[in-house]
Amino acid sequence: MENKKVSLLSKSMQVCGYLFQNHFLTVNTGVIYVLLLIFISFHIRPVAEFCIAQKIAVTPWVFPFMTSDYMLQIILMAAAILLIIDAPFQNENQLYLMYRAGTAAWKLGSFLYMALVAVVFVISIWGMALLSLADVVQFSMEWGKILGTLMQTTAGIEYGIPMAFNYTIFQYTPLQATIYGLLLEALCILWLGMIVYIGNAYIKHKVGMILAFFYLFMDVTIFNAMPRSVYRWSPLSLCQRVWELRRQLWRILH
């Protein structure tokens, strides 16, 4: 039994590696990343302009604030969906590989691949943000004066910074907030990936993609036509409101 489990895990890892090489390391991914870099730079550079005006460097802990902007969050998740839109990754060539590896190993390998893509993607987003701030960023384990000012004043609005710097994040250390932010964003991508996978595999091809894009614009739909209580079912909304939700939970428990 133990050997079967090891064999299943080994085959699943090989499937994950194969999918990463043939579906992620492609020209399409490169194009998506270039467009993302341009879009992220457009959103992040106003922070750099604020730093230049104040003559103070910014610390690298900007990722937790990036999901606060609805448009940026939608673009990020749309790019992530495009990276996993081929789920369950079955074509004429891969059906042979699936037969060799086994259905269970292929499904587990596909899940591991989507989880890997989610992790690589969110780290890449943070990297692109830091690249956009390369001329004004300085490492520190503290939030720093720039982020502290943006969290406590309206300077962000004055300088046209589209992100909201929620003061409730101040209760966490920068490392804690960044880890939470990266984890939640990765889980959101994985959730959307599973929607794509299940819809395409068990309902009809492209249905999963349609459902994923429905979730992508769910916040806009809720705002315009649905009760606010539905926000709890929106993965994008949970990523954006986690700091407020944790503060409310803390008050209830204490």
Short mmCIF file of C-alpha atoms in Angstrom, two decimals:
data_model
loop_
_atom_site.label_atom_id
_atom_site.label_comp_id
_atom_site.label_asym_id
_atom_site.label_seq_id
_atom_site.Cartn_x
_atom_site.Cartn_y
_atom_site.Cartn_z
CA MET A 1 0.00 0.00 0.00
CA GLU A 2 2.83 2.37 0.91
CA ASN A 3 4.59 1.66 -2.37
CA LYS A 4 1.38 2.44 -4.28
CA LYS A 5 1.09 5.79 -2.49
CA VAL A 6 4.70 6.64 -3.25
CA SER A 7 4.21 5.61 -6.87
CA LEU A 8 1.05 7.73 -7.15
CA LEU A 9 2.81 10.76 -5.67
CA SER A 10 5.84 10.25 -7.91
CA LYS A 11 3.69 10.01 -11.04
CA SER A 12 1.65 13.03 -9.94
CA MET A 13 4.81 15.09 -9.53
CA GLN A 14 5.94 14.03 -12.99
CA VAL A 15 2.57 15.05 -14.42
CA CYS A 16 2.86 18.40 -12.61
CA GLY A 17 6.33 18.93 -14.07
CA TYR A 18 5.15 17.99 -17.56
CA LEU A 19 2.19 20.38 -17.39
CA PHE A 20 4.36 23.20 -16.04
CA GLN A 21 6.86 22.77 -18.86
CA ASN A 22 4.28 22.47 -21.63
CA HIS A 23 1.52 24.81 -20.41
CA PHE A 24 3.23 27.45 -18.25
CA LEU A 25 6.66 27.88 -19.84
CA THR A 26 5.22 29.09 -23.13
CA VAL A 27 5.17 32.21 -25.28
CA ASN A 28 1.57 32.89 -24.19
CA THR A 29 2.68 33.07 -20.57
CA GLY A 30 5.45 35.47 -21.53
CA VAL A 31 2.97 37.75 -23.29
CA ILE A 32 0.63 37.68 -20.27
CA TYR A 33 3.53 38.54 -17.96
CA VAL A 34 4.64 41.48 -20.13
CA LEU A 35 1.10 42.91 -20.15
CA LEU A 36 0.84 42.38 -16.39
CA LEU A 37 4.12 44.19 -15.80
CA ILE A 38 2.84 47.19 -17.75
CA PHE A 39 -0.48 47.23 -15.89
CA ILE A 40 1.10 46.75 -12.46
CA SER A 41 3.63 49.48 -13.15
CA PHE A 42 0.77 51.83 -14.06
CA HIS A 43 -0.79 51.19 -10.63
CA ILE A 44 2.42 51.17 -8.59
CA ARG A 45 4.39 54.08 -10.06
CA PRO A 46 2.26 56.74 -8.27
CA VAL A 47 3.68 55.30 -5.03
CA ALA A 48 7.18 55.87 -6.42
CA GLU A 49 6.24 59.44 -7.34
CA PHE A 50 5.08 60.01 -3.76
CA CYS A 51 8.40 58.62 -2.50
CA ILE A 52 10.35 60.92 -4.81
CA ALA A 53 8.30 63.92 -3.67
CA GLN A 54 8.91 63.07 -0.01
CA LYS A 55 12.53 62.01 -0.61
CA ILE A 56 11.92 58.85 1.41
CA ALA A 57 12.33 55.24 0.27
CA VAL A 58 9.46 52.77 0.48
CA THR A 59 9.73 49.34 2.08
CA PRO A 60 8.98 46.28 -0.07
CA TRP A 61 5.72 45.33 1.71
CA VAL A 62 3.28 46.64 -0.91
CA PHE A 63 1.67 43.34 -1.89
CA PRO A 64 -1.03 43.30 0.86
CA PHE A 65 -2.43 46.56 -0.54
CA MET A 66 -2.49 45.58 -4.21
CA THR A 67 -5.71 43.55 -3.99
CA SER A 68 -7.57 46.54 -2.49
CA ASP A 69 -8.00 48.01 -5.97
CA TYR A 70 -10.91 46.28 -7.73
CA MET A 71 -9.63 46.87 -11.25
CA LEU A 72 -6.13 45.59 -10.46
CA GLN A 73 -7.55 42.54 -8.68
CA ILE A 74 -9.81 41.72 -11.63
CA ILE A 75 -6.92 42.03 -14.08
CA LEU A 76 -4.67 39.84 -11.91
CA MET A 77 -7.27 37.12 -11.58
CA ALA A 78 -8.16 37.30 -15.28
CA ALA A 79 -4.49 36.74 -16.13
CA ALA A 80 -4.39 33.79 -13.71
CA ILE A 81 -7.47 32.24 -15.35
CA LEU A 82 -5.83 32.56 -18.77
CA LEU A 83 -2.84 30.59 -17.46
CA ILE A 84 -5.03 27.63 -16.41
CA ILE A 85 -7.80 27.97 -18.97
CA ASP A 86 -6.84 24.64 -20.61
CA ALA A 87 -7.81 22.59 -17.54
CA PRO A 88 -8.25 19.58 -17.37
CA PHE A 89 -5.30 19.69 -19.82
CA GLN A 90 -6.44 16.86 -22.07
CA ASN A 91 -5.68 16.67 -25.78
CA GLU A 92 -4.72 13.88 -28.17
CA ASN A 93 -1.12 13.71 -26.97
CA GLN A 94 -1.94 14.02 -23.28
CA LEU A 95 -4.59 11.28 -23.37
CA TYR A 96 -1.75 8.83 -24.02
CA LEU A 97 0.23 10.23 -21.09
CA MET A 98 -2.86 10.09 -18.88
CA TYR A 99 -3.28 6.44 -19.80
CA ARG A 100 0.36 5.73 -18.89
CA ALA A 101 0.25 7.65 -15.60
CA GLY A 102 -3.26 6.62 -14.58
CA THR A 103 -6.35 8.73 -14.06
CA ALA A 104 -5.71 9.31 -10.34
CA ALA A 105 -2.12 10.44 -10.91
CA TRP A 106 -3.18 12.72 -13.75
CA LYS A 107 -5.90 14.41 -11.69
CA LEU A 108 -3.63 14.84 -8.66
CA GLY A 109 -0.83 16.09 -10.90
CA SER A 110 -3.21 18.61 -12.49
CA PHE A 111 -4.20 19.88 -9.04
CA LEU A 112 -0.54 20.17 -8.01
CA TYR A 113 0.17 22.04 -11.24
CA MET A 114 -2.60 24.58 -10.59
CA ALA A 115 -1.35 25.03 -7.01
CA LEU A 116 2.19 25.57 -8.33
CA VAL A 117 0.99 28.09 -10.89
CA ALA A 118 -0.92 29.94 -8.16
CA VAL A 119 2.18 30.21 -5.95
CA VAL A 120 4.50 31.18 -8.80
CA PHE A 121 1.98 33.72 -10.07
CA VAL A 122 1.45 35.58 -6.78
CA ILE A 123 5.19 35.72 -6.10
CA SER A 124 5.66 37.04 -9.65
CA ILE A 125 3.07 39.76 -8.99
CA TRP A 126 4.99 40.89 -5.91
CA GLY A 127 8.22 40.77 -7.92
CA MET A 128 6.72 42.95 -10.65
CA ALA A 129 5.57 45.46 -8.04
CA LEU A 130 9.07 45.65 -6.57
CA LEU A 131 10.53 46.00 -10.05
CA SER A 132 8.23 48.96 -10.62
CA LEU A 133 9.54 50.50 -7.39
CA ALA A 134 13.18 49.56 -7.98
CA ASP A 135 14.41 53.16 -7.87
CA VAL A 136 12.71 53.99 -4.55
CA VAL A 137 12.57 50.71 -2.58
CA GLN A 138 14.69 50.00 0.47
CA PHE A 139 14.53 46.81 2.52
CA SER A 140 13.27 46.98 6.08
CA MET A 141 11.32 44.67 8.37
CA GLU A 142 9.09 47.62 9.37
CA TRP A 143 6.23 49.20 7.41
CA GLY A 144 8.26 52.37 6.96
CA LYS A 145 7.24 56.03 6.79
CA ILE A 146 5.78 55.94 3.27
CA LEU A 147 3.36 53.04 3.84
CA GLY A 148 2.58 54.34 7.32
CA THR A 149 1.72 57.76 5.93
CA LEU A 150 -0.45 56.27 3.17
CA MET A 151 -2.30 54.16 5.75
CA GLN A 152 -2.99 57.08 8.09
CA THR A 153 -3.58 59.99 5.69
CA THR A 154 -5.25 60.81 2.38
CA ALA A 155 -1.91 61.31 0.62
CA GLY A 156 -2.64 58.34 -1.63
CA ILE A 157 -5.70 60.08 -3.08
CA GLU A 158 -3.79 63.31 -3.57
CA TYR A 159 -1.09 61.54 -5.57
CA GLY A 160 -3.54 59.47 -7.62
CA ILE A 161 -2.62 56.13 -6.06
CA PRO A 162 -5.48 53.74 -6.96
CA MET A 163 -4.83 51.29 -4.11
CA ALA A 164 -6.48 51.66 -0.72
CA PHE A 165 -4.06 51.51 2.22
CA ASN A 166 -6.26 50.00 4.90
CA TYR A 167 -5.20 51.08 8.39
CA THR A 168 -6.38 47.76 9.87
CA ILE A 169 -3.34 46.04 8.30
CA PHE A 170 -1.20 48.04 10.74
CA GLN A 171 -2.06 45.50 13.46
CA TYR A 172 0.12 42.94 11.65
CA THR A 173 3.83 42.94 11.04
CA PRO A 174 4.76 43.50 7.37
CA LEU A 175 5.90 39.90 7.03
CA GLN A 176 2.67 38.53 8.53
CA ALA A 177 0.49 40.71 6.29
CA THR A 178 2.46 39.77 3.18
CA ILE A 179 2.28 36.04 3.96
CA TYR A 180 -1.48 36.30 4.55
CA GLY A 181 -1.92 38.30 1.36
CA LEU A 182 0.13 35.91 -0.77
CA LEU A 183 -1.64 32.87 0.69
CA LEU A 184 -5.14 34.28 0.18
CA GLU A 185 -4.38 35.37 -3.37
CA ALA A 186 -2.92 31.94 -4.19
CA LEU A 187 -5.97 30.19 -2.70
CA CYS A 188 -8.25 32.46 -4.72
CA ILE A 189 -6.41 31.47 -7.92
CA LEU A 190 -6.56 27.80 -6.96
CA TRP A 191 -10.30 28.13 -6.31
CA LEU A 192 -10.84 29.66 -9.74
CA GLY A 193 -8.64 26.95 -11.25
CA MET A 194 -10.79 24.24 -9.70
CA ILE A 195 -13.89 25.95 -11.08
CA VAL A 196 -12.33 25.89 -14.56
CA TYR A 197 -11.26 22.26 -14.14
CA ILE A 198 -14.58 20.94 -12.85
CA GLY A 199 -16.69 22.93 -15.30
CA ASN A 200 -14.62 21.94 -18.33
CA ALA A 201 -14.20 18.30 -17.31
CA TYR A 202 -17.61 17.37 -15.92
CA ILE A 203 -20.11 19.76 -17.50
CA LYS A 204 -18.97 20.94 -20.92
CA HIS A 205 -15.82 22.33 -22.48
CA LYS A 206 -15.45 26.09 -21.79
CA VAL A 207 -18.21 26.04 -19.16
CA GLY A 208 -15.54 26.15 -16.45
CA MET A 209 -14.00 29.23 -18.05
CA ILE A 210 -17.41 30.96 -18.14
CA LEU A 211 -18.05 30.14 -14.47
CA ALA A 212 -14.59 31.39 -13.48
CA PHE A 213 -15.15 34.70 -15.24
CA PHE A 214 -18.56 34.95 -13.55
CA TYR A 215 -16.78 34.73 -10.18
CA LEU A 216 -14.27 37.26 -11.48
CA PHE A 217 -16.98 39.89 -11.94
CA MET A 218 -19.12 38.72 -9.02
CA ASP A 219 -18.25 41.73 -6.85
CA VAL A 220 -19.48 44.10 -9.54
CA THR A 221 -22.67 42.05 -9.92
CA ILE A 222 -23.25 42.05 -6.15
CA PHE A 223 -22.72 45.81 -5.95
CA ASN A 224 -25.24 46.51 -8.71
CA ALA A 225 -27.92 43.83 -8.34
CA MET A 226 -27.49 41.54 -5.33
CA PRO A 227 -27.65 41.69 -1.51
CA ARG A 228 -24.42 42.69 0.24
CA SER A 229 -24.54 39.42 2.23
CA VAL A 230 -23.49 37.58 -0.94
CA TYR A 231 -20.02 39.17 -0.64
CA ARG A 232 -19.03 36.31 1.66
CA TRP A 233 -19.24 33.93 -1.31
CA SER A 234 -16.95 35.99 -3.52
CA PRO A 235 -13.32 34.77 -3.42
CA LEU A 236 -12.05 38.11 -4.75
CA SER A 237 -13.97 39.96 -2.06
CA LEU A 238 -12.57 37.72 0.68
CA CYS A 239 -9.03 38.54 -0.45
CA GLN A 240 -9.82 42.26 -0.28
CA ARG A 241 -11.74 42.30 3.00
CA VAL A 242 -9.75 39.79 5.04
CA TRP A 243 -8.17 42.48 7.24
CA GLU A 244 -11.57 43.89 8.23
CA LEU A 245 -13.00 40.41 8.76
CA ARG A 246 -10.09 39.41 11.01
CA ARG A 247 -10.51 42.61 13.05
CA GLN A 248 -14.23 41.90 13.56
CA LEU A 249 -13.47 38.30 14.54
CA TRP A 250 -10.85 39.51 17.01
CA ARG A 251 -13.40 41.85 18.65
CA ILE A 252 -15.96 39.04 18.92
CA LEU A 253 -13.49 36.59 20.49
CA HIS A 254 -12.09 39.15 22.94
#
